[in-house]
Tab-separated table of N, CA, C and O in Angstrom:
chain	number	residue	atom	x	y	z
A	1	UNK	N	135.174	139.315	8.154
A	1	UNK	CA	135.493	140.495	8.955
A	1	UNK	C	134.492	140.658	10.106
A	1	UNK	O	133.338	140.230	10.078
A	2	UNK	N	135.059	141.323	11.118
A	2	UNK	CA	134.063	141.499	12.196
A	2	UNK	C	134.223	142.881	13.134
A	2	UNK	O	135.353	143.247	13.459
A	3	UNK	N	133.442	143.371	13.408
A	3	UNK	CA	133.733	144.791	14.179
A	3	UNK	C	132.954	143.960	15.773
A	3	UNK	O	131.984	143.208	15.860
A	4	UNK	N	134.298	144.752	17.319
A	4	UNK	CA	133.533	144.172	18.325
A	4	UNK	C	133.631	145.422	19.148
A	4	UNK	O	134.541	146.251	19.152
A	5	UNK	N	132.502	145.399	19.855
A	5	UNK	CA	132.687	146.906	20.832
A	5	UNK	C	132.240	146.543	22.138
A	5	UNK	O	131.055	146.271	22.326
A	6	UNK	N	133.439	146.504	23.441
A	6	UNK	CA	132.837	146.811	24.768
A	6	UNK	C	132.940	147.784	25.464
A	6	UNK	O	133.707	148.713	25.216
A	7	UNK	N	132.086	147.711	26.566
A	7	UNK	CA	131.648	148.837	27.365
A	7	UNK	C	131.652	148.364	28.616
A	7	UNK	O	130.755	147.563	28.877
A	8	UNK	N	132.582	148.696	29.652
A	8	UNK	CA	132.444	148.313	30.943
A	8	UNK	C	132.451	149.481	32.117
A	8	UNK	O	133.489	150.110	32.323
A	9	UNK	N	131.008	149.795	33.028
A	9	UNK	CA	130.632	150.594	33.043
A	9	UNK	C	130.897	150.603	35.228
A	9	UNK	O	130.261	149.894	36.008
A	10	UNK	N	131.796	151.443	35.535
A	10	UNK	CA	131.867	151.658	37.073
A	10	UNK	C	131.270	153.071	37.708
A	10	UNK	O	131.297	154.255	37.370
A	11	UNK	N	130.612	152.162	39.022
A	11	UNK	CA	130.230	153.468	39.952
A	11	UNK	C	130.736	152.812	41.055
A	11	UNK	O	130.607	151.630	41.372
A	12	UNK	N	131.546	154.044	41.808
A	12	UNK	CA	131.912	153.497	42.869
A	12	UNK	C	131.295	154.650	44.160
A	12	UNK	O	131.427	155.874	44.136
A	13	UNK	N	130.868	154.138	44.825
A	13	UNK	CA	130.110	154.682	46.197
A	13	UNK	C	130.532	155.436	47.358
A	13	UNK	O	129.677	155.931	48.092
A	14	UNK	N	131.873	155.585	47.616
A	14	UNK	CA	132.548	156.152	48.314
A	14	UNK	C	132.301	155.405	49.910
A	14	UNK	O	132.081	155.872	51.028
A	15	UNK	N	132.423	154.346	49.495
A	15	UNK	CA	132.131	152.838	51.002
A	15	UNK	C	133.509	152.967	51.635
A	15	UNK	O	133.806	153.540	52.683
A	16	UNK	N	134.060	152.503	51.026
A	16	UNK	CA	135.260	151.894	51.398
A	16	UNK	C	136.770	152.320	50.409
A	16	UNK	O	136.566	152.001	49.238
A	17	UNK	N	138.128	152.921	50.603
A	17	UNK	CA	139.327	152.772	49.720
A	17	UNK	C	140.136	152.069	49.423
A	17	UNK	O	141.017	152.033	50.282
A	18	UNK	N	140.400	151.155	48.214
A	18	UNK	CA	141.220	150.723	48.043
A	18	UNK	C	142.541	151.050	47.433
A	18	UNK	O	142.655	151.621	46.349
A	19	UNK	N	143.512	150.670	48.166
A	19	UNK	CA	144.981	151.741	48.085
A	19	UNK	C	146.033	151.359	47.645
A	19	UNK	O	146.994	151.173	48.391
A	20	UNK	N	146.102	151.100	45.975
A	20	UNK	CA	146.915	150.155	45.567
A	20	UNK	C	148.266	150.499	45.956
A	20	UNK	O	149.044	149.571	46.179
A	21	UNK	N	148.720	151.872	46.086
A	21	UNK	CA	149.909	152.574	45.909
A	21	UNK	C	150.898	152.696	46.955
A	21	UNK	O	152.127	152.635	46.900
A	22	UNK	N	149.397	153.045	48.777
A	22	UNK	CA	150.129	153.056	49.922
A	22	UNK	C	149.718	151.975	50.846
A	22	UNK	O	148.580	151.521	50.720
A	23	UNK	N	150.518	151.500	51.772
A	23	UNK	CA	149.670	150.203	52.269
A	23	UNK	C	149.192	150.549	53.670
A	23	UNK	O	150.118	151.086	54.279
A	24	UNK	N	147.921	150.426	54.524
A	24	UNK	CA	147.714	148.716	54.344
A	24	UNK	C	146.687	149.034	53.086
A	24	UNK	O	146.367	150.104	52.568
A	25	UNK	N	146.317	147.721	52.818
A	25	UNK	CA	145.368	147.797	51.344
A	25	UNK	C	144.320	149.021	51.885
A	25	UNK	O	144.265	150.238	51.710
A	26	UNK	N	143.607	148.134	52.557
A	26	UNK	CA	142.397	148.997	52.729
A	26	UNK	C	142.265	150.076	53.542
A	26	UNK	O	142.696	149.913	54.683
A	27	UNK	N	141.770	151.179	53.268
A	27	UNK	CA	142.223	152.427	54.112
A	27	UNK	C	140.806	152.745	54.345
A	27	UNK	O	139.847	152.224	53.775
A	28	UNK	N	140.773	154.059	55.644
A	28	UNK	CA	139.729	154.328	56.303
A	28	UNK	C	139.049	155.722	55.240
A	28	UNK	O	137.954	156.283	55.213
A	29	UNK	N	140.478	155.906	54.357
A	29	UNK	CA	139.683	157.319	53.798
A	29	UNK	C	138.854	157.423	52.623
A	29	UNK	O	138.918	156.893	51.513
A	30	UNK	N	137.891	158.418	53.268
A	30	UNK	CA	136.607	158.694	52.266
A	30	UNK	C	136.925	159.501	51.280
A	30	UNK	O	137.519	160.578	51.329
A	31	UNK	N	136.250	158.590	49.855
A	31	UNK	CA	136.448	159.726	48.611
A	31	UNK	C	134.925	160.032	48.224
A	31	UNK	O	133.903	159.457	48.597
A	32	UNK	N	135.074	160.982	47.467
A	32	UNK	CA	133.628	161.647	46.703
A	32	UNK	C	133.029	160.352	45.759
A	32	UNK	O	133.880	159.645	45.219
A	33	UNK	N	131.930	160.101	45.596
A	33	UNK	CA	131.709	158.869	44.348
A	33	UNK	C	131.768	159.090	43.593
A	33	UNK	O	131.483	160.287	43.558
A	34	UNK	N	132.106	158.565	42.176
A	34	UNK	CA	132.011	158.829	40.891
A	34	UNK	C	131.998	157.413	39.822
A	34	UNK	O	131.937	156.227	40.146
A	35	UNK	N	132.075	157.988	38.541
A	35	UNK	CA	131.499	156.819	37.868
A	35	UNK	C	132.212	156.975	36.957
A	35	UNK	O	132.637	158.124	36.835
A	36	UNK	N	132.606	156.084	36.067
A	36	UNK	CA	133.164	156.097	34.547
A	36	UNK	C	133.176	154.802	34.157
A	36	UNK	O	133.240	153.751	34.793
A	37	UNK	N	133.070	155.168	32.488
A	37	UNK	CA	133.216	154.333	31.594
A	37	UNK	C	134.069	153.786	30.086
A	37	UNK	O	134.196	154.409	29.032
A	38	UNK	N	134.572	152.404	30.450
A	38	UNK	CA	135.691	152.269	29.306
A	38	UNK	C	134.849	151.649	28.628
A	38	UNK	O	133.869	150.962	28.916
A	39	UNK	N	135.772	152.248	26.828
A	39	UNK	CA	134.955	151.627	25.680
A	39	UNK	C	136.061	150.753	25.084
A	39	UNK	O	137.195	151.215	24.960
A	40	UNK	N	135.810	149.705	24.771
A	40	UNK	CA	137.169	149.054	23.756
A	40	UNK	C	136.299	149.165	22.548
A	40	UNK	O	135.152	149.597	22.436
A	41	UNK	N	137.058	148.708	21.746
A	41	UNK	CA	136.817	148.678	20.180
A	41	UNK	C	137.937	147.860	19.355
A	41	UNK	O	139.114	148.210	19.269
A	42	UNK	N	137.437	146.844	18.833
A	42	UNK	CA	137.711	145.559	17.849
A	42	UNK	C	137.504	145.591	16.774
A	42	UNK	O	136.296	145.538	16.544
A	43	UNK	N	138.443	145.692	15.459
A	43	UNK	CA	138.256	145.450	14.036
A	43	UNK	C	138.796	143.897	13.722
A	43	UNK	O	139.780	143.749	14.447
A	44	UNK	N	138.651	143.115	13.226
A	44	UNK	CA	139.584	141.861	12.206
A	44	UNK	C	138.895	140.897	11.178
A	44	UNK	O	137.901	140.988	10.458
A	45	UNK	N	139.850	139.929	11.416
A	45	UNK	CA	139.429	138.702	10.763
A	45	UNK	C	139.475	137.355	11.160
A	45	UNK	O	140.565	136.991	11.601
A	46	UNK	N	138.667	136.605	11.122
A	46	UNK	CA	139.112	135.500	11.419
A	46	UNK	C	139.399	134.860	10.246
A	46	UNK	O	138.822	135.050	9.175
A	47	UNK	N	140.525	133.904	10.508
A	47	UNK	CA	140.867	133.355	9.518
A	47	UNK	C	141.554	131.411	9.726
A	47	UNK	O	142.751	131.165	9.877
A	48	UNK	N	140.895	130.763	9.696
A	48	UNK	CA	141.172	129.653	9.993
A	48	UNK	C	141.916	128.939	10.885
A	48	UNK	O	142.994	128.370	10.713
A	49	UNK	N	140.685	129.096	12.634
A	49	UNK	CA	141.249	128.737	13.535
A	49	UNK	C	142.162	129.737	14.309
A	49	UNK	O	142.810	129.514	15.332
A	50	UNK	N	142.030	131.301	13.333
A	50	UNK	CA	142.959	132.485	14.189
A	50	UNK	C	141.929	133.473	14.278
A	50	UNK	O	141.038	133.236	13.463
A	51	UNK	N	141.719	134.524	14.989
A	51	UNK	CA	141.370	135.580	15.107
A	51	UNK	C	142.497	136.688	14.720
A	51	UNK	O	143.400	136.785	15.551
A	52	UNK	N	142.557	137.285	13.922
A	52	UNK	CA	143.544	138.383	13.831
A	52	UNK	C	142.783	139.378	13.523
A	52	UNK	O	141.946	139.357	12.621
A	53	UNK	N	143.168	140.857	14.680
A	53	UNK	CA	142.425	142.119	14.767
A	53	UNK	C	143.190	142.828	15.781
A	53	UNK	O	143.894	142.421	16.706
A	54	UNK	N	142.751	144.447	15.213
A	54	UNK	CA	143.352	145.519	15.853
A	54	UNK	C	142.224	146.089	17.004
A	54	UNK	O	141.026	146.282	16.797
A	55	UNK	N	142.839	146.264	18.053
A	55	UNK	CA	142.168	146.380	19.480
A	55	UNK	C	142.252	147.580	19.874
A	55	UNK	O	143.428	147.798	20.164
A	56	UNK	N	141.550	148.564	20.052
A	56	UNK	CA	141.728	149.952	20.964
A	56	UNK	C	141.183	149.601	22.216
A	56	UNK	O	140.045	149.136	22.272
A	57	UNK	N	141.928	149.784	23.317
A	57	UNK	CA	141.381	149.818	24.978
A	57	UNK	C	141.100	151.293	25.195
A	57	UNK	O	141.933	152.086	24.756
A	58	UNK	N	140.273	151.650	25.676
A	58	UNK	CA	139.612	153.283	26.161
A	58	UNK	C	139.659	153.694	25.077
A	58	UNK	O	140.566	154.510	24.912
A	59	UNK	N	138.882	153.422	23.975
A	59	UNK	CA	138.896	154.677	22.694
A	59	UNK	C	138.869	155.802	22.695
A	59	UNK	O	139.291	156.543	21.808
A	60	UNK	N	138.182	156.202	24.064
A	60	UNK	CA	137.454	157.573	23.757
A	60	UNK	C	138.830	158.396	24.234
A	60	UNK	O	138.874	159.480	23.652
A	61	UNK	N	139.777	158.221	24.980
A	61	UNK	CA	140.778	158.078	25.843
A	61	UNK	C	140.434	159.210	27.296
A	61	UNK	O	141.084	159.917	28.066
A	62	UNK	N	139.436	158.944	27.127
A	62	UNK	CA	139.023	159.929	28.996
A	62	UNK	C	139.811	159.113	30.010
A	62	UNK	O	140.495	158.091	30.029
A	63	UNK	N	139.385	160.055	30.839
A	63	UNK	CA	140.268	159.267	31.905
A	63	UNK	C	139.451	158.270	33.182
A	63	UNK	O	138.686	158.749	34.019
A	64	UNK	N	139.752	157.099	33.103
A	64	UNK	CA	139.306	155.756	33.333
A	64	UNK	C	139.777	155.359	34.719
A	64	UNK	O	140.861	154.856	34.422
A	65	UNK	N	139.719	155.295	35.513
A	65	UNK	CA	139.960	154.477	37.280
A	65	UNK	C	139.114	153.728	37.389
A	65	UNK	O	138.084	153.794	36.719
A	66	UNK	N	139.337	152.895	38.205
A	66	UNK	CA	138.757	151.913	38.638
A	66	UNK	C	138.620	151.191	40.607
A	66	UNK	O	138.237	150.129	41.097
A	67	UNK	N	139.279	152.732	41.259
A	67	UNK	CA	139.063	153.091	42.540
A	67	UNK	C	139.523	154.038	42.552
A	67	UNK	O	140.399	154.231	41.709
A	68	UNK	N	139.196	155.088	43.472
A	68	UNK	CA	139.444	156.287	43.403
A	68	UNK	C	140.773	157.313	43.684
A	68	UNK	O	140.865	158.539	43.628
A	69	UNK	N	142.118	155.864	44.131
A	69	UNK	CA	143.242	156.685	43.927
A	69	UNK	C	144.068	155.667	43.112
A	69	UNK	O	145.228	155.476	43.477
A	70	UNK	N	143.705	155.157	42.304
A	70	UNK	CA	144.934	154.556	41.247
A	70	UNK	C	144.836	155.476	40.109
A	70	UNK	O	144.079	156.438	39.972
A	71	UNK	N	146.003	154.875	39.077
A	71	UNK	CA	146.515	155.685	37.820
A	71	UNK	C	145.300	155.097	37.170
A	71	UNK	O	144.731	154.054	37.494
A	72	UNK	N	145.000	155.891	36.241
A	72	UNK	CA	144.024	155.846	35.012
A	72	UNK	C	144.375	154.952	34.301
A	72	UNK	O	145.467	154.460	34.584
A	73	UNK	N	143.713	154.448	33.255
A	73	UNK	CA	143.286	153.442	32.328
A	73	UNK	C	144.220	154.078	31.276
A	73	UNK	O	143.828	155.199	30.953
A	74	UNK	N	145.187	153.730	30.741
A	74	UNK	CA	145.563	154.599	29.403
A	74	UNK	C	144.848	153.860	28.211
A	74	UNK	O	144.214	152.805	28.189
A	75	UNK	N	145.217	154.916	27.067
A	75	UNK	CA	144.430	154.374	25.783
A	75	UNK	C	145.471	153.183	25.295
A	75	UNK	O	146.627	153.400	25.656
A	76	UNK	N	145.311	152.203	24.687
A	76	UNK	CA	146.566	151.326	24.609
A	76	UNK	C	145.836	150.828	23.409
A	76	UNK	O	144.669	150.517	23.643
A	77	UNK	N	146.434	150.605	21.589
A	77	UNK	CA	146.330	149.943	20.739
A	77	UNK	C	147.077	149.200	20.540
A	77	UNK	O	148.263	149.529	20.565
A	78	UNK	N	146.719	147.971	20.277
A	78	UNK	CA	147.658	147.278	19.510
A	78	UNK	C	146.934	145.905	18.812
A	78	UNK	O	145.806	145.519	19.118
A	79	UNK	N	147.853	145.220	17.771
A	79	UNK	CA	147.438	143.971	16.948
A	79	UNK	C	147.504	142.925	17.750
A	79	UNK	O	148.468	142.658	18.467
A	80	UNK	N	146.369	142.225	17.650
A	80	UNK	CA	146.069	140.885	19.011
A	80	UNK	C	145.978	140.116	17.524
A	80	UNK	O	145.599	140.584	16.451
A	81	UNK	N	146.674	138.175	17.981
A	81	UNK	CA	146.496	137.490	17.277
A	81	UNK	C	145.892	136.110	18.408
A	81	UNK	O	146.297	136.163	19.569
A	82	UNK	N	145.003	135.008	18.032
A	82	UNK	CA	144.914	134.914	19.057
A	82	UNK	C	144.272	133.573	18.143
A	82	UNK	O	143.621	133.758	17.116
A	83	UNK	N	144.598	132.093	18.744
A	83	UNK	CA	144.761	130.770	18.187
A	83	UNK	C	143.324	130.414	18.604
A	83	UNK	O	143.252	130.141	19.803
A	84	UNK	N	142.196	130.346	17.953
A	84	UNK	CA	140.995	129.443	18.357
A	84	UNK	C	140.632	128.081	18.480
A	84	UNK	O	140.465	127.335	17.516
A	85	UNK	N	140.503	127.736	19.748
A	85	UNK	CA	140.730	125.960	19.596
A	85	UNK	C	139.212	125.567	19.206
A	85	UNK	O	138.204	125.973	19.784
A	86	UNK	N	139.254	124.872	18.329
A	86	UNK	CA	137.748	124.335	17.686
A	86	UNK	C	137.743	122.601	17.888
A	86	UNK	O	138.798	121.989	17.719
A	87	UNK	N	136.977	122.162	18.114
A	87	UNK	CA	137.035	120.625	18.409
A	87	UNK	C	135.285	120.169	17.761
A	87	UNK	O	134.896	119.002	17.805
């Protein structure tokens, strides 16, 4: 069994916008800076040549961006199985 936990941690500066939603990409408008952070969280097993485990993305389920006008990060669980190549 194995427990795995990440943390991927953004500050963004209010430099530059990136505009996934309206085009052109990059836009002239200024946002306020801010920062946030996603946590995942990993339970399973490995089991001969497999990894099998249940995955939470954003545990905490705050709300997560990753520039300052896209949709948030939703919380998303689900069972990952996943073939380990060993040589």
């Amino acid at each position: 069994p194995f427990i795995g936990v990440e943390s991927i941690y953004i500050q963004y500066s209010d430099q530059k916008v990136i505009d996934l939603i309206n085009p052109p990409v990059f836009s002239e408008e200024v946002s306020s800076p801010f920062s946030c952070n996603l946590l995942n969280l990993e339970f399973g097993f490995l089991v001969k040549g497999f990894k099998v485990s249940y995955r939470w993305v954003n545990f905490t389920g705050t709300k997560v961006n990753n520039t300052a006008n896209s949709y948030p990060v939703p919380a998303i669980r689900h069972l990952e199985v996943v073939w380990e190549f060993l040589n």
